[in-house]
Short mmCIF file of C-alpha atoms in Angstrom, two decimals:
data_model
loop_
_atom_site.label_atom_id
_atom_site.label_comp_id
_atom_site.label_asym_id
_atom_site.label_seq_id
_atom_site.Cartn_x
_atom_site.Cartn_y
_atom_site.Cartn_z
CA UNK A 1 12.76 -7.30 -0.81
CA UNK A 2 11.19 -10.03 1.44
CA UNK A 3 8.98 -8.49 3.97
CA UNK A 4 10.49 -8.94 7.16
CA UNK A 5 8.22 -7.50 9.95
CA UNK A 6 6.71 -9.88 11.87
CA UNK A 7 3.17 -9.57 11.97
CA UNK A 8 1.31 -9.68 15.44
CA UNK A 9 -1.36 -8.75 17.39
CA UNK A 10 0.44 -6.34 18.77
CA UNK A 11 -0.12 -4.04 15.80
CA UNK A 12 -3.79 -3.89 16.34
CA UNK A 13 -4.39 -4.77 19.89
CA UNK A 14 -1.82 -2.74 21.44
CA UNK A 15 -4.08 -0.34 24.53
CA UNK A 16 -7.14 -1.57 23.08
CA UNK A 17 -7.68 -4.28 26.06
CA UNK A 18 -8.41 -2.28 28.88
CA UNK A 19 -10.81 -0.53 26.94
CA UNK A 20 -13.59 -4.13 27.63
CA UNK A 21 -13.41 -2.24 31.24
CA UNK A 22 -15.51 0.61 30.51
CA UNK A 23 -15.08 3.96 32.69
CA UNK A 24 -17.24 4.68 35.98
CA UNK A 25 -21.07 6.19 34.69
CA UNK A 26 -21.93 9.10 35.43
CA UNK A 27 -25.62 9.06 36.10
CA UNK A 28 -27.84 11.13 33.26
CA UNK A 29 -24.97 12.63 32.31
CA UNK A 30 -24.78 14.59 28.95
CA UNK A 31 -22.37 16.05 26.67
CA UNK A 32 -23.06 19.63 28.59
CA UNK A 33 -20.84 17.91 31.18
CA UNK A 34 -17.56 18.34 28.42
CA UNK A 35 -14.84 20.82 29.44
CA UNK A 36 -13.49 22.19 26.17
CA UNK A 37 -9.91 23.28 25.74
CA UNK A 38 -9.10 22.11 29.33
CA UNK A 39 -6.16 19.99 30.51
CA UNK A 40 -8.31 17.83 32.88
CA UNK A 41 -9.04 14.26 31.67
CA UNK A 42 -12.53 14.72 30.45
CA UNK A 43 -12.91 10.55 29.93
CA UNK A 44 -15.41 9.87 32.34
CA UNK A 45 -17.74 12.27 30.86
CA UNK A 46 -17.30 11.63 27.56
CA UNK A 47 -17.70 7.92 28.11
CA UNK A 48 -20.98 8.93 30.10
CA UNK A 49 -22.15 10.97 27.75
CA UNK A 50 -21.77 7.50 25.39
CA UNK A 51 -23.30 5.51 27.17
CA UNK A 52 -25.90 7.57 28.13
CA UNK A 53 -27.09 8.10 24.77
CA UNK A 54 -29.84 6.41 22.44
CA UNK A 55 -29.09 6.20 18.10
CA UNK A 56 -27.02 9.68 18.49
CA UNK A 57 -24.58 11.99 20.27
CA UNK A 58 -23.28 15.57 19.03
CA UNK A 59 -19.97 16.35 20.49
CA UNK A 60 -19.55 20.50 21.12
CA UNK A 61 -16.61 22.24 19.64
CA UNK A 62 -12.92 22.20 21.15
CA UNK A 63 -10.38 20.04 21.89
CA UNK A 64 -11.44 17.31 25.02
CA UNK A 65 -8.14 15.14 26.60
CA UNK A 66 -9.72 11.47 26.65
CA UNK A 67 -8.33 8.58 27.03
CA UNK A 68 -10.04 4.19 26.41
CA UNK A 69 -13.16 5.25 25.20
CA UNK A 70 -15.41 2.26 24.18
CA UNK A 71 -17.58 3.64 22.12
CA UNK A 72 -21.09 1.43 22.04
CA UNK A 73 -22.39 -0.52 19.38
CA UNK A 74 -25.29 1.21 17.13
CA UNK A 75 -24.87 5.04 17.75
CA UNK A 76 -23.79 7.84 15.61
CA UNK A 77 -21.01 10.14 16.93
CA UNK A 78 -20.45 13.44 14.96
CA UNK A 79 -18.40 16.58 15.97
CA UNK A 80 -18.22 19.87 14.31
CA UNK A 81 -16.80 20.00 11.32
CA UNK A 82 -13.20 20.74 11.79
CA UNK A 83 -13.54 22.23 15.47
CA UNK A 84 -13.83 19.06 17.57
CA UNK A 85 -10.61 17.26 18.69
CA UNK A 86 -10.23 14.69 20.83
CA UNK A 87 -6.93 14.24 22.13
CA UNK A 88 -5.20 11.12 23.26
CA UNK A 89 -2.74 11.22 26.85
CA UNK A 90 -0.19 8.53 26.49
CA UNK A 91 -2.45 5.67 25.21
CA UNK A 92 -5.50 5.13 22.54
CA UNK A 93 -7.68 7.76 22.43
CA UNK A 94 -9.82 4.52 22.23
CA UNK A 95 -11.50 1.76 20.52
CA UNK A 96 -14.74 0.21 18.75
CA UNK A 97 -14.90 -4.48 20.28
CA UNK A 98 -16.69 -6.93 18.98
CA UNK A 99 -19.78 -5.16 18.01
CA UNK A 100 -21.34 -3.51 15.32
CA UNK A 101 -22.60 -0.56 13.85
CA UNK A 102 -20.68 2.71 14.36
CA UNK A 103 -20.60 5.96 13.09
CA UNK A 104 -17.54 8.73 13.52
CA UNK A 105 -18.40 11.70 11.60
CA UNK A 106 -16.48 15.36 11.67
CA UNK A 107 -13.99 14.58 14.76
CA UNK A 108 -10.62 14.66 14.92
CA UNK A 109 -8.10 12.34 16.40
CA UNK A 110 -4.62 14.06 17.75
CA UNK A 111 -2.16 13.59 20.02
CA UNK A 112 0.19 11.39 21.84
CA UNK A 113 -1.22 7.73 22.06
CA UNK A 114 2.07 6.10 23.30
CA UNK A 115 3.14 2.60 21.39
CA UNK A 116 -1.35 2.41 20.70
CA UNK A 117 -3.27 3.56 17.82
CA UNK A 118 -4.90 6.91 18.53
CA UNK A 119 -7.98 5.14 17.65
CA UNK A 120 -8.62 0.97 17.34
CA UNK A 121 -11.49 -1.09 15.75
CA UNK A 122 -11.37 -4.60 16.77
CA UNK A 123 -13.84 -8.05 16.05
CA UNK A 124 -16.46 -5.45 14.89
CA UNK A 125 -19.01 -5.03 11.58
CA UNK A 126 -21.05 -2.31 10.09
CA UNK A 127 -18.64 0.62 10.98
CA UNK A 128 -18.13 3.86 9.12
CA UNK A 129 -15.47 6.65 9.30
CA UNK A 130 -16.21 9.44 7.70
CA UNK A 131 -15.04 13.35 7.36
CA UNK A 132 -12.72 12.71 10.27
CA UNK A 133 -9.45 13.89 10.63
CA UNK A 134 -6.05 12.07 12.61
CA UNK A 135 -2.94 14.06 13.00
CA UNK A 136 0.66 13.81 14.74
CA UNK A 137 0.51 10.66 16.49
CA UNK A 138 3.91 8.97 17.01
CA UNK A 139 2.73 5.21 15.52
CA UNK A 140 -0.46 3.86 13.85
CA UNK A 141 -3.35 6.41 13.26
CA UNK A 142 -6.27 3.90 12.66
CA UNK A 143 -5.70 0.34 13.39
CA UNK A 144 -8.25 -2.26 12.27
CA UNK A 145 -8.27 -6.09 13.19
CA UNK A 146 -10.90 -8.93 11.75
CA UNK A 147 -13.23 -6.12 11.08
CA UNK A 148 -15.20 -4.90 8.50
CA UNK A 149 -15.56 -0.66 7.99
CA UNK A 150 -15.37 1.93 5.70
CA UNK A 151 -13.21 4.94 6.05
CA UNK A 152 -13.85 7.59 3.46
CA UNK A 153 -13.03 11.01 2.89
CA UNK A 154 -11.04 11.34 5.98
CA UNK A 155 -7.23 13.03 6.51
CA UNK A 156 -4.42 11.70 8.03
CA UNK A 157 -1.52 13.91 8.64
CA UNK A 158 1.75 13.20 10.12
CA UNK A 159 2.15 9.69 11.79
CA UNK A 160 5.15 7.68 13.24
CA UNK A 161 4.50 4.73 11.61
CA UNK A 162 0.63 3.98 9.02
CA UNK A 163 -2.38 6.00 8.64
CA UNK A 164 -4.52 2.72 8.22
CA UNK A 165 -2.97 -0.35 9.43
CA UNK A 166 -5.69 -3.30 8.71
CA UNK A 167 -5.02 -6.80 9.68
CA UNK A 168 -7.13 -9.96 9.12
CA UNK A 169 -9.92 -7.86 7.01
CA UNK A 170 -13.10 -8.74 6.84
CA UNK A 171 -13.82 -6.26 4.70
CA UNK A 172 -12.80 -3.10 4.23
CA UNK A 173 -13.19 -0.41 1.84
CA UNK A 174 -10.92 2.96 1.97
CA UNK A 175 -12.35 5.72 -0.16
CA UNK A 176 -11.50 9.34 -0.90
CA UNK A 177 -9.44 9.73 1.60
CA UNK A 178 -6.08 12.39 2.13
CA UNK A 179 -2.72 10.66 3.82
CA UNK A 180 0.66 12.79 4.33
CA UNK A 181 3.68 12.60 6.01
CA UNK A 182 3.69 9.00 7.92
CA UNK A 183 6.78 7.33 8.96
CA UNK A 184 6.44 4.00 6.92
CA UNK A 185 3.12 3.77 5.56
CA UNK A 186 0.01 4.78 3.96
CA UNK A 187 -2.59 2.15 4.05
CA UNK A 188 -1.14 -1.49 4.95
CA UNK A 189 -3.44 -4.24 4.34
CA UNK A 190 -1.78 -7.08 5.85
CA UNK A 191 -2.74 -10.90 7.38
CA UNK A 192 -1.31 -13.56 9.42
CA UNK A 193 -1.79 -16.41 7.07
CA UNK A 194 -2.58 -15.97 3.34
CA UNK A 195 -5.82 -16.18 2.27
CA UNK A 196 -8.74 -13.82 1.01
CA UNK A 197 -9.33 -10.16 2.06
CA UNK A 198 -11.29 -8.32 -0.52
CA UNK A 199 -9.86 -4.99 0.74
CA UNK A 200 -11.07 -2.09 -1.80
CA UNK A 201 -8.74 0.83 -1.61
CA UNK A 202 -9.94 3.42 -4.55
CA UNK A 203 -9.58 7.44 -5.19
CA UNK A 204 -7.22 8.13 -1.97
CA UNK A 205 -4.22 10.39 -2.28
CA UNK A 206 -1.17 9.50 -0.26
CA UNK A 207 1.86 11.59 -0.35
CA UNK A 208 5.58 11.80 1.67
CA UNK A 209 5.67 8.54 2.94
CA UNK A 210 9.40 7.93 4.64
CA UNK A 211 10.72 4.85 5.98
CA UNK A 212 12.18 5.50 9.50
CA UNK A 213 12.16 1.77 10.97
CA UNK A 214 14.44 1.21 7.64
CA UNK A 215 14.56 -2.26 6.38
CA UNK A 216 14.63 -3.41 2.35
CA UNK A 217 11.04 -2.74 1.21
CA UNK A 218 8.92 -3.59 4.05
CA UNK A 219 8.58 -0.02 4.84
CA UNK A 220 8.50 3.25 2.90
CA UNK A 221 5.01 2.26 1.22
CA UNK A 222 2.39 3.86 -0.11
CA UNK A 223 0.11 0.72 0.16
CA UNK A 224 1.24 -2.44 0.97
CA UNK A 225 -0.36 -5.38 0.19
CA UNK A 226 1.03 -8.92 2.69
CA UNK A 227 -0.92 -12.19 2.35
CA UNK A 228 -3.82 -10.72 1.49
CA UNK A 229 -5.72 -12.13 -1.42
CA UNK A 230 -8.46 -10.34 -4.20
CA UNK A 231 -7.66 -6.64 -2.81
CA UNK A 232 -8.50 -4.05 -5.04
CA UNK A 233 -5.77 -0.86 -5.43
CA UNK A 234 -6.99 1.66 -8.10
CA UNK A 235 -7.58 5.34 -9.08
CA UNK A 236 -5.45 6.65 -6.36
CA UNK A 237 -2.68 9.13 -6.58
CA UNK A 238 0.18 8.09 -4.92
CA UNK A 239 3.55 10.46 -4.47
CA UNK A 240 7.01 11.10 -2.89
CA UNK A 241 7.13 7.70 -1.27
CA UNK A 242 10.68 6.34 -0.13
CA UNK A 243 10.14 3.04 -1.74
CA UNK A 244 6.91 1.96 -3.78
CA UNK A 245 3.82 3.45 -4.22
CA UNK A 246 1.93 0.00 -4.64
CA UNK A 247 3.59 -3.06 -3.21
CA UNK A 248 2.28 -6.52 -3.81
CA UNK A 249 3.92 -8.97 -1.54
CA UNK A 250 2.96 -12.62 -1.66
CA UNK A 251 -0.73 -11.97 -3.01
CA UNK A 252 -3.22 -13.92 -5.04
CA UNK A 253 -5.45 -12.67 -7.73
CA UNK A 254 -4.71 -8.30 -6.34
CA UNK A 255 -5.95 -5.59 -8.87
CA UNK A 256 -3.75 -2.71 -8.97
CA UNK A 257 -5.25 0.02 -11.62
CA UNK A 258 -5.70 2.94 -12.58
CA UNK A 259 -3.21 4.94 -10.02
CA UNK A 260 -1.14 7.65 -11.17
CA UNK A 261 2.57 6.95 -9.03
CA UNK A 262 5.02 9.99 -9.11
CA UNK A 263 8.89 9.63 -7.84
CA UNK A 264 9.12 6.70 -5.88
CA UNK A 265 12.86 5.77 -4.37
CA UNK A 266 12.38 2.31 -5.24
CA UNK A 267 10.21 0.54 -7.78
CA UNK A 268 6.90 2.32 -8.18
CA UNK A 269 4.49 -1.08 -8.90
CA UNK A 270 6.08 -4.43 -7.22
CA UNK A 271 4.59 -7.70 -7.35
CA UNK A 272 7.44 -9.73 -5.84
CA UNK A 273 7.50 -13.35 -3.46
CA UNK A 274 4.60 -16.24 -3.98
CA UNK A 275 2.03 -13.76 -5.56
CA UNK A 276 -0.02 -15.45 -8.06
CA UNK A 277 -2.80 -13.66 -10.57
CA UNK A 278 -1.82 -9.76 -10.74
CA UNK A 279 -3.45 -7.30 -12.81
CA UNK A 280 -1.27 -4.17 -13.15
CA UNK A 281 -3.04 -1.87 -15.90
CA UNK A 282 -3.95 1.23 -16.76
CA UNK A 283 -1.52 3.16 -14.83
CA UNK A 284 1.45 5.92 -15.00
CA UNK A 285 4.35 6.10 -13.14
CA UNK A 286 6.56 8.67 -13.77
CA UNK A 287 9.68 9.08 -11.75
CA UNK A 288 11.14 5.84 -9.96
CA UNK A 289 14.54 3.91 -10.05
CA UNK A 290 12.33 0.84 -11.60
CA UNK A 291 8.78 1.55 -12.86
CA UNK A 292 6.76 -2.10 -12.12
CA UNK A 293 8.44 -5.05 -11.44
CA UNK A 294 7.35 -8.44 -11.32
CA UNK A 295 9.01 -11.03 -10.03
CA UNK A 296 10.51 -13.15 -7.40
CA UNK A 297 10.32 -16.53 -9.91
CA UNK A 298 12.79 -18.05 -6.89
CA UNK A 299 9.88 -18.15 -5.25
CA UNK A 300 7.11 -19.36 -7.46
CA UNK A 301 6.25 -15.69 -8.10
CA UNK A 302 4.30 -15.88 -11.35
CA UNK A 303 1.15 -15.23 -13.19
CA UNK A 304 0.41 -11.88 -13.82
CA UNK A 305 -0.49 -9.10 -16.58
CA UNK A 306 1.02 -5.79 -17.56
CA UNK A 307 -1.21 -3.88 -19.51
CA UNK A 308 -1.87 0.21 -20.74
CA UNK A 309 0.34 1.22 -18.25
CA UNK A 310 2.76 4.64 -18.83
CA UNK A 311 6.12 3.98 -17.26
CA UNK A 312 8.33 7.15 -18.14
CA UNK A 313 11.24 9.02 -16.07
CA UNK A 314 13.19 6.25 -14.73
CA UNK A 315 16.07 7.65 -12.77
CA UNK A 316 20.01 6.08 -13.06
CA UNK A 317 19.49 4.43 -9.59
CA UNK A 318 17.89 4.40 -6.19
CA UNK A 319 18.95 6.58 -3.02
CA UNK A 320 17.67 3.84 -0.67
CA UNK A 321 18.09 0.44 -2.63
CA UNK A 322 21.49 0.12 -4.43
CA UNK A 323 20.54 -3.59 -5.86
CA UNK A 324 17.63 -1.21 -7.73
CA UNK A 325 18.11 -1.33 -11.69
CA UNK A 326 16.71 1.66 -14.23
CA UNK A 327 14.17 -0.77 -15.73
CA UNK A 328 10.92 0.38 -16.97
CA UNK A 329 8.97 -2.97 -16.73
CA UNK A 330 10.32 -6.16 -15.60
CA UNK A 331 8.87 -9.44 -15.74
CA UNK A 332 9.72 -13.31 -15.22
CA UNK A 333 7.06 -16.21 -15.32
CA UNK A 334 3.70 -16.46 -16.91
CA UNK A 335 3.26 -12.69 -17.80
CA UNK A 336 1.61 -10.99 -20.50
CA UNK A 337 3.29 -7.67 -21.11
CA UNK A 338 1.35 -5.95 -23.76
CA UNK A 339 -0.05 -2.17 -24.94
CA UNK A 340 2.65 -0.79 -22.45
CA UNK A 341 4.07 3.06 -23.65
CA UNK A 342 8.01 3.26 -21.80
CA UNK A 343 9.96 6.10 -21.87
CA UNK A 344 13.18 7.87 -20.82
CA UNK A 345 15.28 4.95 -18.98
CA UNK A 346 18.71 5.16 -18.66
CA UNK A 347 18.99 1.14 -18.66
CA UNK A 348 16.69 -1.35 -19.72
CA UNK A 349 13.04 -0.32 -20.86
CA UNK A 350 10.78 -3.56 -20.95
CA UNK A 351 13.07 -6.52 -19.05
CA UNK A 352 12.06 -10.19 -19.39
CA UNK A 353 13.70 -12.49 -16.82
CA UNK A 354 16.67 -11.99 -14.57
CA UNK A 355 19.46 -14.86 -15.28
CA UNK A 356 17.31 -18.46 -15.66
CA UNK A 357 14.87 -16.75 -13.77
CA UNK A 358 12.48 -16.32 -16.83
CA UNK A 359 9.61 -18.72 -17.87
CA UNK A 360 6.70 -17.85 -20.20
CA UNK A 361 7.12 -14.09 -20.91
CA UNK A 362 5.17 -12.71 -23.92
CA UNK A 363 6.14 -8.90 -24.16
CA UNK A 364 3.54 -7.84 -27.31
CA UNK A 365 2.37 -4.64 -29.28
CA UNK A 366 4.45 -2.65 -26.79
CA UNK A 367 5.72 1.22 -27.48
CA UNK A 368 9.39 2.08 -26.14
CA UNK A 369 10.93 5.41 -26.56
CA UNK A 370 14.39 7.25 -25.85
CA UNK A 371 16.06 4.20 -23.40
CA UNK A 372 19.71 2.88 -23.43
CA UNK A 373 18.29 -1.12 -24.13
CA UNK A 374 14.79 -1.20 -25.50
CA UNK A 375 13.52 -5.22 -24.65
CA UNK A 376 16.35 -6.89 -22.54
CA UNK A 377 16.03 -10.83 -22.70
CA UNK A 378 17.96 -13.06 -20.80
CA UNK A 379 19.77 -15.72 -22.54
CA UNK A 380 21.80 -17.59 -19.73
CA UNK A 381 21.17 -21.81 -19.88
CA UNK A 382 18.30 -22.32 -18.15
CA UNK A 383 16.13 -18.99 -18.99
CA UNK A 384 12.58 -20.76 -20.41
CA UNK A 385 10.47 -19.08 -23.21
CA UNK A 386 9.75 -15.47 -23.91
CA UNK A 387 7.81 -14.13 -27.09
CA UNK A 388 8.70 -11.12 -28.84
CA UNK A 389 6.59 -9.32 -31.56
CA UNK A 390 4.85 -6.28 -32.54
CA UNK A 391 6.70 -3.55 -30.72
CA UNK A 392 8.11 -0.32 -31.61
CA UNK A 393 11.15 0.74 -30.09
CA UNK A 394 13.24 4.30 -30.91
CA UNK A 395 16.19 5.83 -29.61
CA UNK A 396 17.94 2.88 -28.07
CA UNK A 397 21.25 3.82 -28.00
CA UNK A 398 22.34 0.33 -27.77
CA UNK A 399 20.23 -2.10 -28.87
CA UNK A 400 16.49 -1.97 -29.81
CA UNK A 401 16.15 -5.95 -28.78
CA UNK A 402 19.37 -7.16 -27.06
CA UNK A 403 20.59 -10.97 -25.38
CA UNK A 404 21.68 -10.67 -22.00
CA UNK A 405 22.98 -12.32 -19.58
CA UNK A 406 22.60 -11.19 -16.44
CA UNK A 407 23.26 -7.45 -16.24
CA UNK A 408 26.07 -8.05 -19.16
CA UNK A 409 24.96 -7.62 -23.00
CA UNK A 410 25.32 -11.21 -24.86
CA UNK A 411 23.81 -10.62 -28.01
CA UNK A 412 23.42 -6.50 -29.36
CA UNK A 413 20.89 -7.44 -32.03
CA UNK A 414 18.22 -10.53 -30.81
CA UNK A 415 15.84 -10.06 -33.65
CA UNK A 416 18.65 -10.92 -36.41
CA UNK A 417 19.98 -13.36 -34.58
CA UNK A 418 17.32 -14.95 -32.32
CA UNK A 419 17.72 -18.82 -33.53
CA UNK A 420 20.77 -18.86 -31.57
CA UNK A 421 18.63 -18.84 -28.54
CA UNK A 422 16.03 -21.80 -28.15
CA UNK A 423 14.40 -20.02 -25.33
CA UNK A 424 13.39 -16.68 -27.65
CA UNK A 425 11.06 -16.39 -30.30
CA UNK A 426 11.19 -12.76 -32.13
CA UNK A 427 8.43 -11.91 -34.34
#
């Protein structure tokens, strides 16, 4: 499921531009100068009010129609706690450039921001997000570019396309914070070229995620991890996602563990493409057409361990991904498979290797209960080393360790019969 939207600027720039322009002063003006619930354009005072101000402003209550606000560098901006909206008119609501240290506290973000993020932070440092609140915008909620911020306890409701939509990090960490009902994402941490990120993204809960601009995995996400190396997924809950609730796609050295994943369309944990050094422990995914899948040898997708993880409810197949199989775990190159409890699958429960796609599998001390094919290995010519030993498999109805070749059973009982198949050692 090769991740075919093209990454640009676009996706973090978009209305942020004219925002370097600033808005005409008004002189000594204050927040008193704020028309609440009105439909007049209340920008210029607002941005007034801004720039006007020294370490700290306190927006009143109600809802104020803005539009390209550049908030400055080094001031705290705080609303009342679930009474002050700010609502975009066509374009961003507006942005934080190349500066550093912000503060949004208690303000919400609605409305309709056009193809633009209701609110942008771009080239900037030291910025926090906190206890604020975006709703029903038709694309991106919060879009981030080469910046570093935290966003914390904040809720996102009801977006066209991501809540937070990060590109180029430069560090960010997403904490405690609500997402519902977006169009193709939850949190996408994404960058041009491959290379470190050190994104954190830990205790958030993210459910309904769809995938309206369609495609084969690149949308439908709960988090979705592109080029970006050493990014930390764990302790969220993650739900009722059309796809996967954590997707790895061409990472190095990623972290996801920890998160509790309930019914995802597709495969609930994915580490596919190049990714190199995965850590996928310690979680439980219940309800998915595969549970965690890792893979993508084709293209030097390897290195990686499956550990603690609970991978029960696996459904016959997938709504939005016919090519999905009812696997519990999957796994092809240089993976360690091991302490792993599988349950209910109506197909294969612990999978090494797809055809000769298999190198270096050790699938160890493993419990797997109540599937059709408890350990599937594949013994085509050309399928490279997998170790078997110290599981416990019941109520396989056909085979507790079985030969296959490709989706076709070769050999219905492996351990007996394992020395007919250089590539397998059953212990």
């Amino acid at each position: 499921m090769r991740q075919k939207t093209q990454i640009t600027r676009r996706h973090a720039l978009a209305g942020l531009t004219a925002l370097a322009v600033g808005l005409p002063m008004a002189a000594q003006a204050q927040t008193a100068d704020l028309v609440a619930d009105s439909d007049a354009d209340q920008s210029a005072a607002l941005q007034a009010a801004l720039d006007g101000a020294s370490g700290r402003v306190t927006l009143p209550a109600g809802r104020f129609r803005v539009s390209n606000i550049n908030f400055p560098a080094n001031l705290v901006v705080e609303g009342v706690p679930g009474a002050t909206v700010l609502v975009a008119s066509g374009t961003a609501i507006g942005g934080f450039l190349h500066q550093s240290g912000l503060v949004l506290r208690d303000i919400g973000f609605t409305g309709d921001s056009g193809n633009d993020p209701l609110f942008g932070v771009q080239g900037a440092d030291n910025v926090t997000i906190e206890r604020c609140r975006f709703s029903e915008s038709p694309g991106i909620a919060l879009s981030l570019f080469e910046s570093a911020a935290t966003i914390r306890d904040c809720d996102f409701e009801n977006h066209g396309d991501a809540a937070i939509h990060s590109l180029d990090s430069t560090g960010l960490l997403a904490s405690g914070n609500t997402i519902s009902g977006c169009g193709n994402a939850g949190i996408r941490i994404w960058r041009n070229e491959a290379g470190p990120d050190g994104s954190i993204l830990v205790n958030n809960r993210i459910s309904k995620i769809d995938w309206r601009q369609g495609g084969n995995g690149q949308n439908g996400n709960g988090i979705n991890v592109y080029l970006a190396d050493e990014v930390v997924v764990a302790d969220n809950h993650i739900s009722d996602c059309a796809f996967t609730a954590v997707r790895l796609n061409t990472t190095k050295n990623c972290q996801v563990t920890g998160n509790i994943c309930r019914t995802c369309g597709e495969v609930a944990i994915f580490s596919e493409f190049g990714f190199s050094g995965s850590i996928i422990a310690d979680n439980v995914v219940d309800g998915a057409a595969t549970g965690i899948s890792i893979t993508n040898l084709d293209t030097e997708g390897h290195i990686a361990i499956c550990s603690n993880n609970m991978v029960r409810n696996i459904s016959e197949k997938s709504a939005v991904n016919p090519d999905t199989m009812p696997i519990g775990i999957l796994a092809e190159a240089e993976t360690a498979v091991t302490g792993n409890l599988v349950s209910n699958v109506p197909g294969v429960g612990i999978a090494a290797g797809w055809g000769q796609f298999l190198r270096n599998v050790a699938i160890t001390d493993n419990v797997v209960h109540d599937s059709m094919i408890g350990i599937g290995v594949s013994v085509v010519d050309g399928a490279g080393p997998v170790h078997i030993s110290g599981n416990l498999v019941t109520g396989a109805t056909r085979g507790d360790v079985v030969g296959l070749e490709w989706r076709e059973v070769a050999e219905t009982d492996l351990e007996a019969n394992a020395d007919r198949y250089p590539n397998v050692t059953v212990r």
